[in-house]
């Protein structure tokens, strides 16, 4: 899960960077925004879930 | 008699009218009659020699009015036998411009350095008294650890290929940027390679100024992490983690944004506005610190007692709100170095915009604290002191990137939104992500730093002119609301880089540190407070400290 979260975060960055290759500014904004959101999902949605599963307060 | 008086009045009225009309018309007529002015004769060395300054006797009498001090006598001549020449005069003007810029950059750098005291006060005040020494010591030593890392390699990686920087005399020895070709065969600058240990050709007056200024910025980023990880971070882990941030993570992003790296070239390479623009570091400083704070907080876990078994959070109030708010004021003061100082000069190349930048800074801080207090008052019925302070900081963090590119209305909106955003983010981080951040650093610096980055792409009004171009693209930085959507794309890519790359790098470094020395102190140390177990001395040795909610009283007296 840790690695998966980090990989998704990096993939999000890659999507955002690929917006430079998309024609049209509107499409570029959409793709860059998508990349930003994917990177956030990698951290908040995947990586953090791993840490919450093993959270210290669950065992006390 | 009556007729004579009327005649007299009439004569006076005619005379006054003539004088009035003539007063306006004469200059107009004179202008119309003017021939084109002859071109001024160029100044020659002979002219300079004809200028005389005050005599020694005049100066010996003192100069209480300040009219004699500073004259032709004070211009440095290259050859005393030749006397004053035109070349001396021109060189003096050039050196004065660089001198003004160097002094400006140094003084604003000193202001930024003093922000360490503000961070120390805010973070220590927001922690419990049993951890006061430990928290204060992290904020104190982050200066030394960070500085050392930055001197060894951080500065070289960040600024090693940044030349030319005209405001500081060129910085020409910083001329080696490592780049690879990527996406469309465009050069992507990744890191600099000149300036390790500030040795060799980088032993240069301008580069020393640049180092000092950039170093205190880096130090600001490293001190953000200590707040988020406070009250359970092992001191040795903190030291190693700080070194990694100051030596590698921060400099890499700094290079991409400020050192001529690939983010700054998005405009030149792909036509995206002026490339990624981050005037004073909402992204480079604050979001980098915020992302690292998030990574460390995830790895290190929540403090004991912060969350119940069902995941509901418990409040853990800090021990000194006066210290917190004084710290916030110190930070707001230091921010006048942070933002206006980022022009790297006060003379020439549009640098007089420093007044506008300073006003934007104070406005955004004020509207940030205003909106945060408004939010807390409406939501919880009381104007919360610590969140008011965080609102101020949130506004300041958010305006840091756009401060040089926006007008006052934009600055006020950016700050106001940041104040709201920080309150929402603190709740999200604490209640949804269940990440324990004792001082709200992730929200203040991470979330609002990202907002600051994006706001450049929205609110930049296209009036700034720093030497006619920015990041190698001619013209002024202009955001989406003023007609350049490409700038917003560049800012989005910069934000995605912070989340996708900077966070990942920080996470990997701190994961490794966790595996090598362990990030977290023992449960016993944490419950006792870190002052004695970690630092060997208490912050408040003559007090009896009680931990609310845990039913533990720590006897201090006599230890």
XYZ file of C-alpha atoms in Angstrom:
619
model
C 0.000 0.000 0.000
C 2.831 2.389 0.836
C 4.550 1.866 -2.471
C 1.238 1.947 -4.336
C 0.353 5.295 -2.785
C 3.712 6.779 -3.695
C 3.513 5.432 -7.248
C 0.048 6.948 -7.742
C 1.348 10.264 -6.401
C 4.206 10.240 -8.910
C 1.833 9.175 -11.695
C -0.321 12.186 -10.854
C 2.690 14.409 -11.362
C 3.403 12.693 -14.686
C -0.167 13.302 -15.866
C 0.153 16.973 -14.936
C 3.425 17.270 -16.815
C 1.932 15.560 -19.870
C -0.496 18.458 -20.109
C 2.332 20.319 -21.835
C 1.839 17.979 -24.814
C -1.914 18.532 -25.072
C -3.203 21.071 -27.627
C -5.534 23.790 -26.355
C -5.235 25.672 -23.079
C -8.610 24.464 -21.786
C -7.558 20.856 -22.225
C -4.194 21.619 -20.644
C -5.874 23.016 -17.558
C -8.137 19.951 -17.334
C -5.240 17.486 -17.668
C -3.000 19.384 -15.230
C -5.860 19.568 -12.721
C -6.478 15.842 -13.149
C -2.809 15.146 -12.440
C -2.926 17.306 -9.329
C -5.993 15.442 -8.050
C -4.490 12.012 -8.815
C -1.355 12.923 -6.869
C -3.523 13.974 -3.906
C -5.460 10.705 -4.099
C -2.207 8.774 -3.956
C -1.308 10.435 -0.676
C -4.650 10.955 1.049
C -6.605 8.065 -0.406
C -3.998 5.305 -0.511
C -0.877 6.055 1.523
C -2.696 7.555 4.473
C -5.065 4.583 4.609
C -2.055 2.344 5.150
C -0.945 4.445 8.101
C -4.438 4.611 9.548
C -4.694 0.826 9.471
C -1.673 0.617 11.760
C -2.439 3.731 13.806
C -1.138 3.764 17.360
C -4.507 4.794 18.808
C -6.224 1.679 17.457
C -4.162 -0.564 19.703
C -4.689 1.371 22.926
C -19.273 109.979 -8.652
C -21.250 106.771 -9.108
C -20.236 106.597 -12.754
C -16.567 107.044 -11.852
C -16.761 104.195 -9.323
C -18.427 101.920 -11.862
C -15.722 102.776 -14.398
C -13.085 101.952 -11.822
C -14.750 98.591 -11.048
C -14.978 97.853 -14.768
C -11.307 98.645 -15.250
C -10.321 96.387 -12.341
C -12.486 93.567 -13.676
C -10.919 93.870 -17.122
C -7.443 93.885 -15.612
C -8.143 90.815 -13.475
C -9.682 88.911 -16.385
C -6.733 89.768 -18.578
C -4.313 88.645 -15.886
C -6.233 85.389 -15.365
C -6.529 84.531 -19.036
C -3.022 85.670 -19.683
C -1.745 83.490 -16.855
C -3.082 80.442 -18.642
C -2.519 81.512 -22.170
C 0.947 82.952 -22.025
C 2.727 79.667 -21.264
C 0.657 78.019 -23.995
C 1.637 80.694 -26.466
C 5.202 80.483 -25.297
C 5.175 76.709 -25.778
C 3.734 77.091 -29.227
C 6.479 79.528 -30.071
C 9.203 77.251 -28.678
C 11.526 75.613 -31.090
C 12.644 72.029 -30.470
C 15.186 72.026 -27.623
C 18.727 71.450 -28.675
C 20.151 68.095 -27.557
C 22.030 68.401 -24.257
C 25.767 68.293 -24.720
C 27.246 65.057 -23.319
C 29.072 65.380 -20.045
C 32.796 65.209 -20.452
C 35.620 64.590 -18.037
C 36.461 68.299 -18.300
C 32.972 69.132 -17.006
C 33.507 66.832 -14.029
C 36.767 68.515 -13.159
C 34.944 71.848 -13.024
C 32.682 70.551 -10.245
C 33.991 71.405 -6.826
C 32.893 69.898 -3.537
C 32.979 71.472 -0.104
C 36.405 72.454 1.160
C 38.173 70.801 4.068
C 37.595 73.918 6.153
C 33.862 73.822 5.419
C 33.656 70.155 6.399
C 35.758 70.772 9.510
C 33.040 73.103 10.732
C 30.584 70.211 10.851
C 27.515 69.606 8.730
C 24.428 69.728 10.926
C 22.126 70.341 7.947
C 23.473 67.412 5.960
C 23.996 69.519 2.826
C 27.754 69.079 2.533
C 28.155 65.402 3.304
C 28.173 63.268 0.177
C 29.525 65.195 -2.785
C 31.875 64.935 -5.725
C 34.660 64.518 -3.154
C 33.245 61.103 -2.253
C 33.389 59.573 -5.719
C 36.156 57.009 -5.806
C 38.735 57.703 -8.504
C 40.712 54.941 -10.152
C 43.846 57.028 -10.666
C 44.494 59.914 -8.303
C 46.950 61.494 -10.738
C 44.297 61.752 -13.449
C 41.635 62.844 -11.003
C 37.934 62.288 -11.545
C 37.005 60.912 -14.973
C 33.743 60.018 -16.632
C 34.570 56.327 -16.238
C 34.902 56.831 -12.469
C 31.473 58.436 -12.393
C 29.788 55.694 -14.401
C 31.440 52.935 -12.381
C 30.323 54.624 -9.188
C 26.713 54.709 -10.389
C 26.853 51.012 -11.286
C 28.431 50.032 -8.015
C 25.930 52.124 -6.086
C 23.060 50.242 -7.726
C 24.568 46.888 -6.803
C 25.436 48.197 -3.323
C 21.835 49.260 -2.743
C 20.644 45.844 -3.907
C 23.180 43.976 -1.792
C 22.353 45.958 1.346
C 18.640 45.515 0.691
C 19.000 41.770 0.189
C 21.185 41.367 3.274
C 18.872 43.344 5.556
C 15.772 41.528 4.354
C 17.689 38.278 4.806
C 18.376 39.237 8.413
C 14.639 39.824 8.875
C 13.889 36.371 7.515
C 16.488 34.875 9.828
C 14.669 36.460 12.773
C 11.547 34.552 11.734
C 13.182 31.521 13.351
C 12.423 33.158 16.684
C 8.806 33.558 15.636
C 8.503 29.921 14.610
C 10.138 28.824 17.845
C 7.677 30.853 19.918
C 4.611 29.719 17.957
C 5.509 26.037 18.016
C 6.637 25.955 21.638
C 3.576 27.873 22.784
C 1.276 25.461 20.970
C 2.925 22.453 22.600
C 2.461 21.252 26.146
C 4.791 22.573 28.826
C 6.415 19.169 29.357
C 7.856 19.377 25.818
C 8.924 23.040 25.865
C 12.678 22.480 25.931
C 12.517 19.798 23.230
C 10.353 21.864 20.876
C 12.399 24.996 21.398
C 15.635 23.063 20.837
C 14.385 21.619 17.553
C 13.597 25.136 16.368
C 16.965 26.331 17.594
C 19.097 23.577 16.111
C 17.268 23.468 12.804
C 19.235 26.625 12.066
C 22.602 24.952 12.527
C 21.775 21.590 10.956
C 20.040 23.196 7.984
C 22.743 25.779 7.421
C 25.479 23.147 7.428
C 23.627 20.942 4.925
C 22.932 23.891 2.683
C 26.528 25.090 2.744
C 27.900 21.630 1.963
C 25.672 20.878 -1.026
C 22.172 22.352 -0.859
C 23.076 25.766 -2.237
C 25.056 24.255 -5.108
C 22.203 21.956 -6.104
C 19.718 24.804 -5.948
C 21.550 27.814 -7.333
C 24.597 26.296 -9.041
C 23.282 27.163 -12.494
C 21.216 30.279 -11.799
C 23.443 32.901 -13.448
C 22.946 35.598 -14.527
C 21.219 37.413 -11.643
C 21.669 41.034 -12.712
C 20.436 42.589 -9.459
C 23.392 41.200 -7.527
C 26.073 41.857 -10.101
C 25.556 38.777 -12.248
C 26.638 35.889 -9.977
C 28.417 34.611 -13.064
C 30.383 31.787 -11.410
C 27.054 29.987 -10.781
C 26.923 28.796 -14.362
C 26.572 24.997 -14.400
C 23.109 23.446 -14.507
C 22.714 19.717 -15.084
C 19.913 19.130 -17.596
C 18.405 16.247 -19.572
C 16.199 16.352 -22.645
C 12.621 15.310 -21.939
C 9.087 15.685 -23.346
C 9.541 17.062 -26.821
C 13.317 17.069 -26.567
C 13.333 20.200 -24.417
C 16.116 20.730 -21.885
C 14.987 20.056 -18.329
C 17.299 21.598 -15.760
C 17.411 19.288 -12.741
C 20.102 20.618 -10.395
C 23.065 22.955 -10.226
C 26.693 21.895 -9.957
C 28.586 24.988 -8.815
C 28.998 26.311 -5.282
C 29.666 23.256 -3.116
C 31.128 24.571 0.172
C 31.037 28.037 -1.495
C 34.548 27.297 -2.677
C 36.572 27.914 -5.853
C 35.218 30.601 -8.148
C 32.059 30.893 -6.070
C 34.082 32.736 -3.415
C 32.380 35.890 -4.668
C 30.772 38.872 -2.912
C 27.459 38.619 -4.743
C 27.235 34.865 -4.255
C 27.763 35.261 -0.510
C 24.752 37.562 -0.389
C 22.724 35.123 -2.447
C 23.748 32.271 -0.152
C 22.712 34.110 2.991
C 19.349 35.064 1.552
C 18.586 31.611 0.145
C 19.833 29.879 3.268
C 17.383 31.622 5.597
C 14.574 30.710 3.217
C 15.594 27.062 3.308
C 15.737 27.253 7.084
C 12.158 28.462 7.152
C 11.101 25.321 5.282
C 12.927 23.017 7.665
C 11.436 24.614 10.753
C 7.904 23.968 9.490
C 8.384 20.235 9.958
C 9.354 20.516 13.619
C 5.922 21.890 14.463
C 3.963 19.083 12.827
C 6.112 16.369 14.411
C 6.430 18.016 17.813
C 5.986 16.174 21.106
C 6.979 12.729 19.776
C 9.917 13.188 17.383
C 13.209 11.612 18.370
C 15.887 14.319 18.348
C 18.440 12.298 16.376
C 15.823 11.504 13.729
C 14.950 15.184 13.553
C 18.611 16.034 12.972
C 19.054 13.554 10.106
C 15.708 14.424 8.549
C 16.548 18.137 8.640
C 19.878 17.468 6.952
C 18.137 15.561 4.136
C 15.623 18.352 3.621
C 18.258 21.097 3.630
C 20.718 19.189 1.468
C 18.510 17.560 -1.154
C 14.714 17.879 -1.147
C 14.400 21.622 -0.693
C 17.278 22.507 -3.046
C 15.885 20.341 -5.829
C 12.522 22.054 -5.884
C 14.263 25.386 -5.320
C 16.347 24.733 -8.411
C 13.360 23.805 -10.535
C 11.581 27.030 -9.544
C 14.342 29.579 -8.875
C 17.612 28.134 -10.104
C 16.784 27.985 -13.814
C 15.358 24.452 -13.583
C 12.603 22.849 -15.634
C 9.591 24.377 -13.857
C 10.854 27.898 -14.464
C 11.346 27.031 -18.155
C 7.770 25.859 -18.798
C 7.158 29.207 -20.479
C 10.237 29.125 -22.694
C 9.894 25.427 -23.554
C 6.136 24.947 -23.801
C 4.638 28.441 -24.015
C 2.952 28.209 -20.608
C 2.865 31.857 -19.522
C 6.124 32.835 -17.872
C 6.787 29.320 -16.640
C 6.173 28.394 -13.017
C 6.215 31.634 -10.993
C 6.758 31.634 -7.260
C 7.862 35.113 -6.283
C 8.938 34.507 -2.690
C 8.208 30.867 -1.999
C 4.628 29.783 -1.218
C 5.651 26.634 -3.048
C 9.430 26.536 -2.729
C 9.511 27.300 0.989
C 6.110 26.735 2.550
C 4.585 23.931 0.526
C 7.898 22.039 0.510
C 7.954 22.362 4.304
C 4.267 21.468 4.478
C 4.636 18.373 2.281
C 7.581 17.190 4.352
C 5.606 17.878 7.528
C 2.794 15.724 6.141
C 5.186 12.887 5.266
C 6.848 12.931 8.696
C 3.514 13.166 10.519
C 2.195 10.140 8.638
C 5.264 8.066 9.411
C 5.568 9.132 13.018
C 1.874 8.742 13.919
C -0.352 10.620 16.337
C 0.557 11.563 19.908
C -0.671 9.258 22.624
C -4.075 10.467 23.725
C -4.795 12.518 20.622
C -7.311 10.013 19.248
C -9.766 7.720 20.977
C -10.159 4.133 19.797
C -13.085 5.152 17.599
C -10.905 7.722 15.882
C -12.471 10.813 17.426
C -9.875 13.458 18.257
C -9.207 14.982 21.661
C -8.105 18.592 22.043
C -4.540 19.013 23.285
C -4.209 22.749 23.922
C -0.835 24.420 23.959
C 0.585 25.851 27.156
C 1.208 29.505 26.287
C -1.067 31.427 23.955
C 0.766 34.691 24.613
C 3.938 33.117 23.266
C 2.008 31.909 20.213
C 0.608 35.310 19.297
C 3.864 37.142 19.933
C 5.504 34.569 17.671
C 2.919 35.280 14.989
C 3.714 38.993 15.167
C 7.424 38.270 14.867
C 6.692 36.169 11.801
C 4.517 38.885 10.257
C 7.361 41.340 10.819
C 9.876 38.967 9.277
C 7.626 38.510 6.263
C 8.516 42.066 5.222
C 11.924 40.599 4.546
C 10.563 37.458 2.959
C 8.431 39.009 0.220
C 9.839 42.456 -0.609
C 13.355 41.050 -0.211
C 12.702 38.513 -2.944
C 13.221 41.217 -5.551
C 16.901 40.763 -4.604
C 17.241 44.506 -4.967
C 15.698 47.917 -4.554
C 17.324 49.756 -7.453
C 16.525 49.370 -11.145
C 14.682 46.666 -13.108
C 11.270 47.436 -11.644
C 12.459 46.817 -8.108
C 10.657 49.858 -6.740
C 7.636 47.581 -6.661
C 8.855 46.618 -3.199
C 6.318 49.059 -1.726
C 3.465 47.290 -3.467
C 4.814 43.908 -2.374
C 5.007 45.038 1.250
C 1.435 46.346 1.207
C 0.191 43.128 -0.415
C 1.945 41.193 2.332
C 0.373 43.103 5.203
C -3.063 43.078 3.568
C -3.152 39.333 2.988
C -2.018 38.639 6.546
C -4.725 40.895 7.917
C -7.518 39.457 5.782
C -6.302 35.942 6.595
C -6.574 36.492 10.344
C -9.900 38.257 9.832
C -11.496 35.421 7.885
C -10.120 32.761 10.239
C -11.506 34.503 13.299
C -14.822 34.987 11.486
C -14.980 31.286 10.639
C -14.188 30.170 14.180
C -16.568 32.674 15.741
C -19.480 31.564 13.531
C -18.706 27.846 13.771
C -17.767 27.526 17.436
C -19.186 30.690 19.009
C -15.815 32.049 20.184
C -12.988 33.900 18.423
C -10.232 31.321 18.728
C -6.826 32.851 19.465
C -4.580 30.170 18.019
C -6.594 29.919 14.811
C -6.509 33.709 14.479
C -2.737 33.425 14.558
C -2.827 30.572 12.066
C -5.132 32.652 9.863
C -2.588 35.453 9.845
C 0.154 33.022 8.899
C -2.071 31.363 6.286
C -2.663 34.704 4.585
C 1.047 35.467 4.661
C 1.953 32.029 3.305
C -0.575 32.336 0.485
C 0.540 35.808 -0.612
C 4.201 34.807 -0.674
C 4.139 33.462 -4.249
C 1.863 36.089 -5.799
C 3.046 39.107 -3.776
C 5.155 40.479 -6.619
C 2.538 40.014 -9.324
C -0.863 41.015 -7.908
C -2.651 44.207 -6.890
C -4.070 44.979 -3.453
C -7.561 43.669 -4.229
C -6.103 40.376 -5.372
C -3.909 40.225 -2.273
C -6.878 40.823 0.025
C -8.907 38.082 -1.678
C -6.000 35.617 -1.596
C -5.456 36.253 2.123
C -9.138 36.054 2.964
C -9.508 32.732 1.149
C -6.405 31.401 2.897
C -7.847 32.226 6.319
C -10.950 30.179 5.552
C -8.929 27.454 3.897
C -6.662 26.953 6.888
C -9.628 26.398 9.218
C -11.206 23.872 6.844
C -7.868 22.163 6.267
C -7.085 21.850 9.984
C -10.431 20.113 10.485
C -9.884 17.887 7.441
C -6.394 16.846 8.505
C -7.461 16.180 12.090
C -10.873 14.583 11.584
C -10.768 12.955 8.141
C -7.102 12.124 7.602
C -6.616 11.593 11.357
C -3.142 13.054 11.188
C -1.898 14.708 14.356
C -0.402 18.125 13.652
C -0.003 19.984 16.982
C 0.538 23.398 15.413
C -1.417 23.164 12.160
C 1.743 23.349 10.054
C 0.451 21.054 7.313
C -2.581 23.282 6.783
C -0.878 26.648 7.204
C 2.138 25.898 5.052
C 1.120 22.918 2.907
C -2.471 23.711 1.993
C -2.126 27.486 1.915
C 1.247 27.204 0.197
C -0.430 25.282 -2.609
C -3.213 27.861 -2.707
C -0.599 30.594 -3.025
C 1.041 28.785 -5.943
C -2.266 28.430 -7.790
C -3.354 31.991 -7.017
C -0.466 33.388 -9.080
C -2.039 31.722 -12.092
C -5.372 33.366 -11.276
C -4.680 36.849 -9.898
C -1.411 38.066 -11.487
C -2.507 41.352 -13.038
C 0.158 41.868 -15.692
C 1.533 45.137 -14.292
C 4.816 43.974 -12.813
C 7.933 44.568 -14.854
C 11.121 43.191 -13.418
C 13.574 44.177 -16.110
C 11.067 43.476 -18.882
C 10.860 39.699 -18.549
C 10.437 36.848 -16.089
C 11.911 33.364 -16.445
C 13.169 34.288 -19.892
C 9.749 35.260 -21.242
C 9.194 38.894 -22.206
C 6.356 40.883 -20.656
C 4.582 40.744 -17.318
C 3.275 37.711 -15.472
C -0.475 37.544 -16.104
C -2.983 35.149 -14.598
C -6.163 33.498 -15.853
C -8.436 36.300 -14.635
C -6.369 38.834 -16.568
C -6.139 36.882 -19.795
C -3.375 34.253 -19.693
C -4.685 30.732 -18.957
C -1.275 29.248 -19.789
C 0.124 30.717 -16.564
C -2.465 28.776 -14.575
C -1.368 25.531 -16.267
C 2.234 26.237 -15.249
C 1.145 26.835 -11.663
C -0.902 23.606 -11.646
C 2.150 21.657 -12.800
C 4.177 23.278 -10.024
C 1.521 22.268 -7.489
C 1.393 18.705 -8.807
C 5.178 18.549 -8.506
C 4.948 19.522 -4.847
C 2.369 16.834 -4.124
C 3.698 14.110 -6.418
C 7.476 14.524 -6.285
C 8.437 16.616 -3.245
C 6.145 14.678 -0.921
C 7.388 11.356 -2.302
C 11.041 12.332 -1.902
C 10.437 13.519 1.660
C 8.510 10.395 2.475
C 11.256 8.105 1.151
C 13.981 9.961 3.075
C 12.028 9.855 6.319
C 10.994 6.271 5.801
C 14.685 5.444 5.564
C 15.425 7.471 8.703
C 12.659 5.578 10.466
C 14.278 2.299 9.498
C 17.763 3.379 10.577
C 17.313 5.242 13.877
C 13.531 5.214 14.423
C 11.474 8.386 14.167
C 9.411 8.100 17.307
C 10.329 8.272 20.974
C 9.209 5.569 23.391
C 5.727 5.715 24.892
C 7.220 6.229 28.354
C 9.239 9.225 27.180
C 6.248 10.684 25.422
C 4.036 10.422 28.488
C 6.694 11.905 30.725
C 7.378 14.708 28.255
C 10.421 14.864 26.003
C 12.356 17.486 27.942
C 14.131 15.102 30.285
C 14.357 11.905 28.201
C 15.499 13.618 25.018
C 17.176 16.848 26.154
C 18.223 16.091 29.725
C 16.720 19.296 31.114
C 13.269 20.689 31.681
C 11.901 23.771 30.012
C 10.242 24.870 33.266
C 12.141 23.167 36.104
C 10.391 24.907 38.991
C 6.850 24.126 37.876
C 4.627 21.136 38.607
C 3.216 20.028 35.279
C -0.074 18.191 34.977
C -1.172 16.487 31.771
C -4.930 17.059 31.372
C -6.976 14.005 30.527
C -4.274 11.476 31.305
C -4.472 11.825 35.052
C -0.706 12.079 35.263
C 1.144 14.588 37.302
C 4.822 15.033 36.695
C 6.692 16.034 39.799
C 9.337 18.469 38.777
C 10.470 20.173 41.940
C 13.701 18.786 43.325
C 14.675 16.771 40.257
